[in-house]
PDB file of C-alpha atoms in Angstrom:
ATOM      1  CA  HIS X 277     -21.138 -16.326  28.213  1.00 84.00           C
ATOM      2  CA  PHE X 278     -23.306 -14.403  25.776  1.00 90.00           C
ATOM      3  CA  LYS X 279     -23.737 -17.448  23.532  1.00 92.00           C
ATOM      4  CA  LYS X 280     -25.660 -19.044  26.398  1.00 94.00           C
ATOM      5  CA  ILE X 281     -28.171 -16.166  26.289  1.00 95.00           C
ATOM      6  CA  ASN X 282     -28.761 -16.682  22.561  1.00 94.00           C
ATOM      7  CA  ASP X 283     -29.000 -20.459  22.995  1.00 96.00           C
ATOM      8  CA  THR X 284     -31.359 -20.243  25.979  1.00 95.00           C
ATOM      9  CA  TYR X 285     -33.575 -17.273  25.103  1.00 96.00           C
ATOM     10  CA  GLY X 286     -33.096 -16.892  21.349  1.00 95.00           C
ATOM     11  CA  HIS X 287     -31.317 -14.346  19.188  1.00 95.00           C
ATOM     12  CA  ARG X 288     -34.101 -11.771  19.483  1.00 95.00           C
ATOM     13  CA  LYS X 289     -33.676 -11.656  23.265  1.00 95.00           C
ATOM     14  CA  GLY X 290     -29.912 -11.622  22.783  1.00 95.00           C
ATOM     15  CA  ASP X 291     -30.303  -8.563  20.563  1.00 95.00           C
ATOM     16  CA  GLU X 292     -32.436  -6.916  23.262  1.00 95.00           C
ATOM     17  CA  VAL X 293     -29.641  -7.524  25.775  1.00 95.00           C
ATOM     18  CA  LEU X 294     -27.031  -6.027  23.434  1.00 95.00           C
ATOM     19  CA  THR X 295     -29.283  -3.027  22.760  1.00 95.00           C
ATOM     20  CA  ALA X 296     -29.799  -2.402  26.490  1.00 96.00           C
ATOM     21  CA  VAL X 297     -26.055  -2.585  27.165  1.00 95.00           C
ATOM     22  CA  ALA X 298     -25.310  -0.306  24.201  1.00 95.00           C
ATOM     23  CA  LYS X 299     -27.818   2.271  25.457  1.00 96.00           C
ATOM     24  CA  LEU X 300     -26.259   2.205  28.920  1.00 96.00           C
ATOM     25  CA  LEU X 301     -22.769   2.676  27.483  1.00 95.00           C
ATOM     26  CA  GLN X 302     -24.025   5.577  25.380  1.00 96.00           C
ATOM     27  CA  GLN X 303     -25.667   7.172  28.434  1.00 96.00           C
ATOM     28  CA  LYS X 304     -22.429   6.840  30.419  1.00 94.00           C
ATOM     29  CA  SER X 305     -20.318   8.432  27.698  1.00 94.00           C
ATOM     30  CA  ARG X 306     -19.656  12.096  27.122  1.00 92.00           C
ATOM     31  CA  ALA X 307     -20.555  13.893  23.880  1.00 93.00           C
ATOM     32  CA  TYR X 308     -16.996  13.569  22.561  1.00 92.00           C
ATOM     33  CA  ASP X 309     -16.468   9.919  23.566  1.00 92.00           C
ATOM     34  CA  VAL X 310     -16.975   7.078  21.118  1.00 92.00           C
ATOM     35  CA  VAL X 311     -19.027   3.958  21.823  1.00 93.00           C
ATOM     36  CA  ALA X 312     -19.097   1.199  19.227  1.00 93.00           C
ATOM     37  CA  ARG X 313     -19.974  -2.447  18.954  1.00 92.00           C
ATOM     38  CA  PHE X 314     -16.695  -4.140  18.173  1.00 89.00           C
ATOM     39  CA  GLY X 315     -17.960  -7.576  17.270  1.00 84.00           C
ATOM     40  CA  GLY X 316     -20.309 -10.174  18.648  1.00 87.00           C
ATOM     41  CA  GLU X 317     -20.997  -9.121  22.211  1.00 91.00           C
ATOM     42  CA  GLU X 318     -17.972  -6.831  22.556  1.00 92.00           C
ATOM     43  CA  PHE X 319     -18.082  -3.057  22.750  1.00 93.00           C
ATOM     44  CA  VAL X 320     -15.358  -0.427  22.666  1.00 92.00           C
ATOM     45  CA  MET X 321     -15.494   2.915  24.475  1.00 91.00           C
ATOM     46  CA  VAL X 322     -12.927   5.578  23.669  1.00 89.00           C
ATOM     47  CA  LEU X 323     -12.823   8.050  26.561  1.00 90.00           C
ATOM     48  CA  SER X 324     -10.812  11.024  25.359  1.00 86.00           C
ATOM     49  CA  GLY X 325      -8.570  12.609  27.976  1.00 87.00           C
ATOM     50  CA  CYS X 326      -9.682  10.282  30.753  1.00 88.00           C
ATOM     51  CA  PRO X 327      -6.809   9.257  33.085  1.00 86.00           C
ATOM     52  CA  ALA X 328      -6.438   5.637  34.177  1.00 85.00           C
ATOM     53  CA  ASN X 329      -7.885   6.102  37.666  1.00 88.00           C
ATOM     54  CA  LYS X 330     -11.035   7.805  36.385  1.00 91.00           C
ATOM     55  CA  THR X 331     -11.379   5.243  33.605  1.00 91.00           C
ATOM     56  CA  VAL X 332     -11.259   2.393  36.120  1.00 91.00           C
ATOM     57  CA  SER X 333     -13.855   4.125  38.341  1.00 93.00           C
ATOM     58  CA  LYS X 334     -16.116   4.709  35.356  1.00 94.00           C
ATOM     59  CA  ALA X 335     -15.716   1.084  34.245  1.00 93.00           C
ATOM     60  CA  GLN X 336     -16.558  -0.215  37.724  1.00 94.00           C
ATOM     61  CA  SER X 337     -19.670   1.962  37.784  1.00 95.00           C
ATOM     62  CA  ILE X 338     -20.723   0.665  34.369  1.00 95.00           C
ATOM     63  CA  LEU X 339     -20.075  -2.916  35.500  1.00 95.00           C
ATOM     64  CA  MET X 340     -22.451  -2.478  38.462  1.00 95.00           C
ATOM     65  CA  GLU X 341     -25.114  -0.794  36.333  1.00 95.00           C
ATOM     66  CA  ILE X 342     -25.008  -3.580  33.747  1.00 95.00           C
ATOM     67  CA  GLU X 343     -25.719  -6.039  36.573  1.00 93.00           C
ATOM     68  CA  THR X 344     -28.914  -4.158  37.449  1.00 95.00           C
ATOM     69  CA  LEU X 345     -30.214  -3.818  33.864  1.00 94.00           C
ATOM     70  CA  MET X 346     -32.155  -7.094  33.598  1.00 93.00           C
ATOM     71  CA  PRO X 347     -33.077  -6.568  29.910  1.00 93.00           C
ATOM     72  CA  SER X 348     -35.996  -8.829  29.017  1.00 90.00           C
ATOM     73  CA  GLY X 349     -35.731 -10.208  32.566  1.00 93.00           C
ATOM     74  CA  ILE X 350     -32.283 -11.672  31.867  1.00 95.00           C
ATOM     75  CA  ARG X 351     -29.466 -11.204  34.395  1.00 93.00           C
ATOM     76  CA  VAL X 352     -26.427  -9.835  32.605  1.00 94.00           C
ATOM     77  CA  THR X 353     -22.871  -9.350  33.780  1.00 94.00           C
ATOM     78  CA  SER X 354     -19.811  -8.067  31.971  1.00 94.00           C
ATOM     79  CA  SER X 355     -16.046  -8.283  31.893  1.00 94.00           C
ATOM     80  CA  LEU X 356     -14.170  -5.090  31.089  1.00 94.00           C
ATOM     81  CA  GLY X 357     -10.613  -4.609  29.866  1.00 92.00           C
ATOM     82  CA  ILE X 358      -8.981  -1.174  29.880  1.00 92.00           C
ATOM     83  CA  ALA X 359      -6.003   0.268  28.043  1.00 89.00           C
ATOM     84  CA  VAL X 360      -4.756   3.835  28.336  1.00 86.00           C
ATOM     85  CA  LEU X 361      -3.036   5.932  25.684  1.00 83.00           C
ATOM     86  CA  SER X 362       0.660   6.267  26.503  1.00 79.00           C
ATOM     87  CA  ASP X 363       4.035   6.873  24.903  1.00 79.00           C
ATOM     88  CA  GLN X 364       4.293   3.102  24.410  1.00 80.00           C
ATOM     89  CA  TYR X 365       0.797   2.652  22.934  1.00 74.00           C
ATOM     90  CA  THR X 366      -0.214   5.473  20.639  1.00 78.00           C
ATOM     91  CA  GLN X 367      -2.053   3.671  17.852  1.00 85.00           C
ATOM     92  CA  LEU X 368      -5.692   2.622  18.095  1.00 85.00           C
ATOM     93  CA  GLU X 369      -4.854  -0.971  17.089  1.00 89.00           C
ATOM     94  CA  GLU X 370      -2.309  -1.204  19.922  1.00 89.00           C
ATOM     95  CA  LEU X 371      -4.785   0.173  22.455  1.00 88.00           C
ATOM     96  CA  ILE X 372      -7.487  -2.226  21.360  1.00 90.00           C
ATOM     97  CA  HIS X 373      -5.044  -5.125  21.591  1.00 91.00           C
ATOM     98  CA  GLN X 374      -4.039  -4.097  25.135  1.00 91.00           C
ATOM     99  CA  ALA X 375      -7.683  -3.705  26.161  1.00 91.00           C
ATOM    100  CA  ASP X 376      -8.451  -7.098  24.629  1.00 92.00           C
ATOM    101  CA  MET X 377      -5.640  -8.735  26.610  1.00 92.00           C
ATOM    102  CA  ALA X 378      -7.001  -7.111  29.781  1.00 92.00           C
ATOM    103  CA  LEU X 379     -10.477  -8.391  28.869  1.00 93.00           C
ATOM    104  CA  TYR X 380      -9.140 -11.953  28.612  1.00 91.00           C
ATOM    105  CA  LYS X 381      -7.597 -11.530  32.070  1.00 93.00           C
ATOM    106  CA  ALA X 382     -10.946 -10.308  33.416  1.00 92.00           C
ATOM    107  CA  LYS X 383     -12.594 -13.437  32.042  1.00 91.00           C
ATOM    108  CA  ALA X 384      -9.836 -15.624  33.473  1.00 92.00           C
ATOM    109  CA  ASN X 385     -10.245 -13.903  36.871  1.00 91.00           C
ATOM    110  CA  GLY X 386     -13.807 -15.156  37.131  1.00 90.00           C
ATOM    111  CA  ARG X 387     -15.612 -12.639  34.927  1.00 92.00           C
ATOM    112  CA  ASN X 388     -17.783  -9.705  35.980  1.00 93.00           C
ATOM    113  CA  CYS X 389     -14.762  -7.566  36.829  1.00 93.00           C
ATOM    114  CA  VAL X 390     -12.605  -4.739  35.489  1.00 93.00           C
ATOM    115  CA  VAL X 391      -8.943  -5.254  34.558  1.00 93.00           C
ATOM    116  CA  LEU X 392      -6.525  -2.508  33.599  1.00 91.00           C
ATOM    117  CA  SER X 393      -3.836  -3.675  31.184  1.00 89.00           C
ATOM    118  CA  ASP X 394      -0.572  -4.528  32.962  1.00 73.00           C
ATOM    119  CA  GLU X 395       1.252  -1.769  31.166  1.00 56.00           C
ATOM    120  CA  HIS X 396      -0.869   0.849  32.941  1.00 48.00           C
ATOM    121  CA  ILE X 397      -1.032  -0.405  36.532  1.00 49.00           C
ATOM    122  CA  SER X 398       1.542   2.223  37.555  1.00 44.00           C
ATOM    123  CA  ASP X 399      -0.818   4.933  36.237  1.00 45.00           C
ATOM    124  CA  LEU X 400      -3.014   4.285  39.297  1.00 47.00           C
ATOM    125  CA  GLU X 401      -0.247   4.860  41.831  1.00 45.00           C
TER     126      GLU X 401
END
């Protein structure tokens, strides 16, 4: 509900929230990972060579740290969708689409959670 932050506190405070989240994501990434703002309040992290189980653990850790940020005194939560490179999904566009679908499921599940795309649930077993 990022729009609510902008509407309640103003766009400057909204930008401070986005900046704080971006800095956290950058801190949690490795030198060869990629962190980018994807649009609006969405970010993409590309974690090279990170298996599904470690990606989910990392995402859950990030989720908890975002909750403790309190940028500009504003409580922030996040919803995270994960997709993993596989034989079925090899193109960046496909991975982003799968992660986006998982993100929508996270929002539908009540928000402030991590969802691995359905195609990769077996990767955890």
